[in-house]
CSV table of C-alpha atoms and ligand atoms in Angstrom, one decimal:
chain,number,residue,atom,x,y,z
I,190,UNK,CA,-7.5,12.8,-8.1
I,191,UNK,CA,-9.9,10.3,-7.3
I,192,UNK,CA,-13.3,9.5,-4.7
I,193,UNK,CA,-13.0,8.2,-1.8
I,194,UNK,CA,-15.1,5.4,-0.4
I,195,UNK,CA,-15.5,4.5,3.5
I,196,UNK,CA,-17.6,1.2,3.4
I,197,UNK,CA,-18.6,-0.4,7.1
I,198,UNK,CA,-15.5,0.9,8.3
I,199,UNK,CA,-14.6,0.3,11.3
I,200,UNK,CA,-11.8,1.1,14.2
I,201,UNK,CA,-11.7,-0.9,18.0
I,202,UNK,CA,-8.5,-0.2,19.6
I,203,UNK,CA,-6.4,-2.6,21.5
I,204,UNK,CA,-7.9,-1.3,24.4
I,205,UNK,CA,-11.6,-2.2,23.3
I,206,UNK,CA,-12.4,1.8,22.6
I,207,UNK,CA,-14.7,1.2,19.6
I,208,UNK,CA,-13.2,4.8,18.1
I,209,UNK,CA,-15.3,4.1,14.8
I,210,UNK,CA,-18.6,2.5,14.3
I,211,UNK,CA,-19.4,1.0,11.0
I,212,UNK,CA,-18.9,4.9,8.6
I,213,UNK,CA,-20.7,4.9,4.9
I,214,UNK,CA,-19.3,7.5,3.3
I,215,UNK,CA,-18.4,8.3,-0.3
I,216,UNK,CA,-16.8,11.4,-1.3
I,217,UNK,CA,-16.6,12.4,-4.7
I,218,UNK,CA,-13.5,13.7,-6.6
I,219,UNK,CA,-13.0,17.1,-6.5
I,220,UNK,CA,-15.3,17.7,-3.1
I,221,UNK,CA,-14.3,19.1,0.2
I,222,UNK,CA,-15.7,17.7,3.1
I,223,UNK,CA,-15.5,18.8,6.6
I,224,UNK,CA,-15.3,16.2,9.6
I,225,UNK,CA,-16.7,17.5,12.0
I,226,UNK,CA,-17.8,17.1,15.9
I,227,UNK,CA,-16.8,16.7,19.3
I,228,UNK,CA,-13.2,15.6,20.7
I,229,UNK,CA,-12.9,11.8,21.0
I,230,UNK,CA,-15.8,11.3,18.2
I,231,UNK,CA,-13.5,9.3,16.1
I,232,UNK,CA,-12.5,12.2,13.8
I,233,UNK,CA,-8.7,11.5,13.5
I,234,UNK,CA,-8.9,7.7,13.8
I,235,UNK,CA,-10.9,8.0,10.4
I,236,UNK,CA,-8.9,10.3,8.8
I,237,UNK,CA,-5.7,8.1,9.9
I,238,UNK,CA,-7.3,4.8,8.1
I,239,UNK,CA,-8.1,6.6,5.1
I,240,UNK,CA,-4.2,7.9,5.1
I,241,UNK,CA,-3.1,3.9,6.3
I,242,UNK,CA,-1.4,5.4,9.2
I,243,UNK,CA,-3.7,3.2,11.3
I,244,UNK,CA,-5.1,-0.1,10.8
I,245,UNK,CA,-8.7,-0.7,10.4
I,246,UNK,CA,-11.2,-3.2,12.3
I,247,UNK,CA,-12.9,-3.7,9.6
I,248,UNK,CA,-14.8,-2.4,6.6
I,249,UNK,CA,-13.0,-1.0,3.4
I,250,UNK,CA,-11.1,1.9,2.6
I,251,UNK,CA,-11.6,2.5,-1.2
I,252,UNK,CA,-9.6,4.9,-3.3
I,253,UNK,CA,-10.4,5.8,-6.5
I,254,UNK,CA,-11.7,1.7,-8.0
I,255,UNK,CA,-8.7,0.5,-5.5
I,256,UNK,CA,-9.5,-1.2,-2.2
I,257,UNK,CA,-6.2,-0.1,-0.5
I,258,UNK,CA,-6.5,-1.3,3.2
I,259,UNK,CA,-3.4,-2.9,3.1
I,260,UNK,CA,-1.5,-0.7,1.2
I,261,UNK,CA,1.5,1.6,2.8
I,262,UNK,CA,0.7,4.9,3.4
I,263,UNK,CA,3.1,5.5,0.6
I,264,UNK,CA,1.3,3.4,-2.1
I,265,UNK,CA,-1.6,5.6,-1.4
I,266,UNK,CA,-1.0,8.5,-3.4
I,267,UNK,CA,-2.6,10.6,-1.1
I,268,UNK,CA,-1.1,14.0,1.6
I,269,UNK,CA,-1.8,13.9,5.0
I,270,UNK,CA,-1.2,17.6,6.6
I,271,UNK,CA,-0.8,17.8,10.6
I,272,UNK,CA,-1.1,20.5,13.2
I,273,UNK,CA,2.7,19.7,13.6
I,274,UNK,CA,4.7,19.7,11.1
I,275,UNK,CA,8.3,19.1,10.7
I,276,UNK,CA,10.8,21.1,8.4
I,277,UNK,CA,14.5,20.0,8.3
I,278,UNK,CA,16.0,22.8,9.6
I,279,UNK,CA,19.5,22.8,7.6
I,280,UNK,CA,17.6,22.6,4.6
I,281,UNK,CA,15.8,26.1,2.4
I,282,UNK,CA,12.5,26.3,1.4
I,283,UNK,CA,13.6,24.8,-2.0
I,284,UNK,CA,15.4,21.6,-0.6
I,285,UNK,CA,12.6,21.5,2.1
I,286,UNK,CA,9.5,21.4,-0.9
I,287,UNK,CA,11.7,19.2,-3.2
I,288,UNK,CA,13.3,16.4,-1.1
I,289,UNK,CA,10.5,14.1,-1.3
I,290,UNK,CA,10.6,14.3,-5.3
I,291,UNK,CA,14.7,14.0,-5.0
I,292,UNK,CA,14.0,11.0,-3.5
I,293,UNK,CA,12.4,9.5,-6.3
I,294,UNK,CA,14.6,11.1,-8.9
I,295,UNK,CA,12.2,13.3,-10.2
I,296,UNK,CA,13.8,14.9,-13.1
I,297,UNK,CA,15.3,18.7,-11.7
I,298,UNK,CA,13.5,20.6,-14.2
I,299,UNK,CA,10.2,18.7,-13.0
I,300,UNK,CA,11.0,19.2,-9.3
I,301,UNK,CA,11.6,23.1,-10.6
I,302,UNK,CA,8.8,23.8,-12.2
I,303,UNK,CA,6.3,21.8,-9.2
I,304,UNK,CA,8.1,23.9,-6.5
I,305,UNK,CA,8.0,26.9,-8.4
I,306,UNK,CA,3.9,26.3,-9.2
I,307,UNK,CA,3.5,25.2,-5.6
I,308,UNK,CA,5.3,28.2,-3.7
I,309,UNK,CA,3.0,30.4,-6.2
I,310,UNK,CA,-0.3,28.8,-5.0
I,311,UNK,CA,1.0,29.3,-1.3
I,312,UNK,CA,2.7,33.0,-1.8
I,313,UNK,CA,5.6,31.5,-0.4
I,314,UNK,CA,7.8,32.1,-3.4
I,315,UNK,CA,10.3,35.3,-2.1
I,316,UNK,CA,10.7,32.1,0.4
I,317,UNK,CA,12.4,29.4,-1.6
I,318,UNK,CA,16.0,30.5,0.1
I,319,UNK,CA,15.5,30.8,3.6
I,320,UNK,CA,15.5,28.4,6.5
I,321,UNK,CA,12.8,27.2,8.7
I,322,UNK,CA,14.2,29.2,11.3
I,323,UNK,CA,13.5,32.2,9.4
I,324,UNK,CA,10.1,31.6,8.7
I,325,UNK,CA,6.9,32.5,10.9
I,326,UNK,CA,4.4,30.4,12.0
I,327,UNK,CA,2.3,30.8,9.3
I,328,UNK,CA,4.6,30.5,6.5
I,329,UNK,CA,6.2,26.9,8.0
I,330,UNK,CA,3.3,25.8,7.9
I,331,UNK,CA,2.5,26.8,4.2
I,332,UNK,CA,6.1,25.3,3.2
I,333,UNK,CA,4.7,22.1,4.6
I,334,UNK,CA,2.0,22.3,2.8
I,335,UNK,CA,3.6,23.1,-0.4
I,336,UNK,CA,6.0,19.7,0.8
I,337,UNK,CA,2.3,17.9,-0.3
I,338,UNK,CA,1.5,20.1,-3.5
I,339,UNK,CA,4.6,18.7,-5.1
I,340,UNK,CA,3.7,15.3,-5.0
I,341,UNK,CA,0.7,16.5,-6.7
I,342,UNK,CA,-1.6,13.9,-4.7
I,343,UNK,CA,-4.6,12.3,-5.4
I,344,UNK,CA,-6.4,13.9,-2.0
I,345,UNK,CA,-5.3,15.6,0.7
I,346,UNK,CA,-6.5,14.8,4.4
I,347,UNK,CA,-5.9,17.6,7.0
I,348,UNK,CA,-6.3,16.8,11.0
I,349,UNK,CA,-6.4,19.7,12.3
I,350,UNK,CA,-4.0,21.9,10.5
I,351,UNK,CA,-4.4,25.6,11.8
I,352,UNK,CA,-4.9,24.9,15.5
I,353,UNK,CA,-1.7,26.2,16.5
I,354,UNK,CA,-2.0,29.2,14.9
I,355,UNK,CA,-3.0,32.7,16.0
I,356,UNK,CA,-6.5,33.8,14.8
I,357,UNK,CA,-5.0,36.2,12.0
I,358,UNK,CA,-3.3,33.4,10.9
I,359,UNK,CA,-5.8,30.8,10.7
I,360,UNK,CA,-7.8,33.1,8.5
I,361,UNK,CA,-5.0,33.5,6.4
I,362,UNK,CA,-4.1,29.8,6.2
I,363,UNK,CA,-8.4,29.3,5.5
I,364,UNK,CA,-7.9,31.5,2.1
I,365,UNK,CA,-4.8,29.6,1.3
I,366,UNK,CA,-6.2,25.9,1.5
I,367,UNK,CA,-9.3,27.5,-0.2
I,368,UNK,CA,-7.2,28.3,-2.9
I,369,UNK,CA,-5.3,25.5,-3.1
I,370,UNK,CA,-8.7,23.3,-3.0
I,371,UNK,CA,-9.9,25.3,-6.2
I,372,UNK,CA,-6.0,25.4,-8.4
I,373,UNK,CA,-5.6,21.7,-7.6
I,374,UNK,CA,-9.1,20.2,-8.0
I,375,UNK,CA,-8.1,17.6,-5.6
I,376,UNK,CA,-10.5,15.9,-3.2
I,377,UNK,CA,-10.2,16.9,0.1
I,378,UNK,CA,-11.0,15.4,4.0
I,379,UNK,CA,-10.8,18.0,6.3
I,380,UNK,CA,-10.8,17.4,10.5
I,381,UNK,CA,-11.9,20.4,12.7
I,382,UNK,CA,-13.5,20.9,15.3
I,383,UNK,CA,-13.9,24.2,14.5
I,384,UNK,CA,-18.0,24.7,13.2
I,385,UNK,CA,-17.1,28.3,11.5
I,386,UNK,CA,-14.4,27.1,9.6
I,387,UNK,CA,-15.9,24.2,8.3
I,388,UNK,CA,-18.6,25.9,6.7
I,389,UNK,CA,-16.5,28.4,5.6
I,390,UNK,CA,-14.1,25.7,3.7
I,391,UNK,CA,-16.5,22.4,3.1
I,392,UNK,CA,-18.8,21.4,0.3
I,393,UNK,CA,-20.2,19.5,2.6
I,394,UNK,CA,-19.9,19.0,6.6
I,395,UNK,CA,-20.3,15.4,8.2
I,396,UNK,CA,-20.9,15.8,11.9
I,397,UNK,CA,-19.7,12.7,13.6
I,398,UNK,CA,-20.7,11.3,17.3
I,399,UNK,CA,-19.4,8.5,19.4
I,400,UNK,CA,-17.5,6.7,16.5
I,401,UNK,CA,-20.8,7.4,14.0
I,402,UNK,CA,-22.3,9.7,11.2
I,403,UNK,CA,-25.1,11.8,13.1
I,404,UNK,CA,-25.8,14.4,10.3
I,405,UNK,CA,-24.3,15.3,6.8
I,406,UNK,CA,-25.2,18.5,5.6
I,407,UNK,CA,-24.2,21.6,3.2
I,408,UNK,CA,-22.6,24.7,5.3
I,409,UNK,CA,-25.8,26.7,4.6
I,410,UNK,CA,-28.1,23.7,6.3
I,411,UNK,CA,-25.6,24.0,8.9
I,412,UNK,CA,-26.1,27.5,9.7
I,413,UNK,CA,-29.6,27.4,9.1
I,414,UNK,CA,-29.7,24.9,12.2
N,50,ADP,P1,-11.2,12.8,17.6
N,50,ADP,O1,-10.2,13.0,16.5
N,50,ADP,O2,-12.6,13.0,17.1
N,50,ADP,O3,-10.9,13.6,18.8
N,50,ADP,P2,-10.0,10.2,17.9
N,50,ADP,O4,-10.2,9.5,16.7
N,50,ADP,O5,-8.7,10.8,18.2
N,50,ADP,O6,-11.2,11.3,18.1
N,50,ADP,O7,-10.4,9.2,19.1
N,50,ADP,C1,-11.6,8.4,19.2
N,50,ADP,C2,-11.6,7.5,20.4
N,50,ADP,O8,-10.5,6.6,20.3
N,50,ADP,C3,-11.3,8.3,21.7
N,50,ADP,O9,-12.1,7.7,22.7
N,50,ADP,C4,-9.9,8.1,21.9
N,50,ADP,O10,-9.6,8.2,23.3
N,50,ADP,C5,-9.6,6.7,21.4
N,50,ADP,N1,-8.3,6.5,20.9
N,50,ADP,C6,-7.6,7.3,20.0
N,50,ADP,N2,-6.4,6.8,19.7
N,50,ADP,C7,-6.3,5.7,20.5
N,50,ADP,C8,-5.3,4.7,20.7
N,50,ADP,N3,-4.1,4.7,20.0
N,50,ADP,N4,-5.5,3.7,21.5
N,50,ADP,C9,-6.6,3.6,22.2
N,50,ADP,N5,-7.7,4.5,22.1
N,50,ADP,C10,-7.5,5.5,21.2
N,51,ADP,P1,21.5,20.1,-6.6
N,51,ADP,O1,20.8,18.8,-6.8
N,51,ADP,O2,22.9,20.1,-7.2
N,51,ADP,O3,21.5,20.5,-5.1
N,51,ADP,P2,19.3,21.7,-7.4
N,51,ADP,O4,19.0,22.3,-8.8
N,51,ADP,O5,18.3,20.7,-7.0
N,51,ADP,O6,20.8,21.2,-7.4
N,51,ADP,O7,19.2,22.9,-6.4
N,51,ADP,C1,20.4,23.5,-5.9
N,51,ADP,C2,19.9,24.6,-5.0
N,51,ADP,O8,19.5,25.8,-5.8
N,51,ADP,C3,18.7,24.3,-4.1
N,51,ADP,O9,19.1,24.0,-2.8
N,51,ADP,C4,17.8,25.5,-4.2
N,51,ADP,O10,17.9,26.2,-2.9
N,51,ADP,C5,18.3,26.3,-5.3
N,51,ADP,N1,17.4,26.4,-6.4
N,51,ADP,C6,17.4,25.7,-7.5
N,51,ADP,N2,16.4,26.1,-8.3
N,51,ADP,C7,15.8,27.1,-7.7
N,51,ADP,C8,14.7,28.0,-8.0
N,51,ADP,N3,14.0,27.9,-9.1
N,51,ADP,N4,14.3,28.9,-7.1
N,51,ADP,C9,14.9,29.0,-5.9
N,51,ADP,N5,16.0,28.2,-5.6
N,51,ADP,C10,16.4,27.3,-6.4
């Protein structure tokens, strides 16, 4: 659980597409913010430095006291939860939500009682035994999120997460993430373009425009406006 801290970051591709333009931002532990604003605003190229799946320009990416530009998305502590997600399909629920602990020889009653607390946050528990290919839409997509809650991350970025999902379902998966925002207390950086569901989700929406911050605001300035 820690802040963030975006300080004069910035992202100009290969191709000379400044993406991001010099972003101030600090987001405290424990808050939700929305990123929000139009497609190609540089939404997902910051969300992708923060995660260290892209590098950055310039600037600093601060987590918690710990400048980590140059750390491994690994070494960053931190969950990064796409529109697409991939199970492995030979594998249950369980094996699916535990591997990544496995991995690092997480003691079994530890993994246990993280899946367990996990599948319970998500509803997914009557779950644990099935394969992904017995699982809808929806409920892959909370067993990929629960593949995060395990790790029990400092913050969790989200690009996108429910746009392939029907319109029931995305206000399912809205109550879920909700719910997981308030059990975990974890900071969280969420990309939408979606206005509605930002202000239904954020603390706090940051409106972005061709690679820079145009407005920060509460969801009830938002709809105000
Ligand atoms: P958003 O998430 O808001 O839709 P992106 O961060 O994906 O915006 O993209 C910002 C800008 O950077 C866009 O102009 C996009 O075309 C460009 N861009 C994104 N990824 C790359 C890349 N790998 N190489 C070159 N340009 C890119
Ligand atoms: P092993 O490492 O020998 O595979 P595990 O204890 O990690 O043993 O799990 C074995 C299998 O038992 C898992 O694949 C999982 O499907 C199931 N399992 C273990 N504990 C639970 C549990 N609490 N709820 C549901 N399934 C479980």
């Amino acid at each position: 659980m820690a802040r963030i801290l975006l300080r004069n970051l910035r992202k100009t591709y290969d191709n000379q597409t400044e993406a991001v333009r010099s972003i101030n931002l600090e987001i405290p532990h424990n808050e939700f913010l929305a990123l929000v604003g139009p497609s190609g605003c540089g939404k997902s190229t910051t969300l992708r430095m923060i995660a260290g799946l892209e590098s950055i320009t310039s600037g600093d990416v601060i987590i918690g006291d710990r400048i980590v530009n140059s750390d491994q998305p690994k070494d960053r502590d931190i969950a990064m939860v796409f529109q697409n997600y991939a199970l492995y399909p030979h594998m249950t629920v369980y094996q699916n939500m535990s591997f990544g602990l496995r991995l690092k020889r997480t003691p079994k009653d530890e993994i246990h009682r993280r899946v367990v607390e996990a599948a319970s946050i998500l509803n997914i528990t009557d779950l644990l035994q099935r394969r992904p290919k017995q699982l809808s839409g929806g409920q892959r997509q909370r067993v990929a999120m629960g593949r995060s809650i395990v790790r029990d991350p400092q913050a969790f970025l989200f690009d996108e997460p429910l746009s392939n999902l029907d319109a029931k379902l995305r206000v399912q998966m809205r109550t879920q993430i909700k719910k997981l925002h308030q059990r975990m207390k974890t900071t969280v950086v969420y990309v939408t373009h979606d206005q509605i569901e930002a202000m239904t989700l954020a603390d706090r929406i940051v409106v972005m425009n061709a690679g820079r911050i145009e407005q920060v605001a509460s969801p009830q300035e938002m709809y105000d406006n």
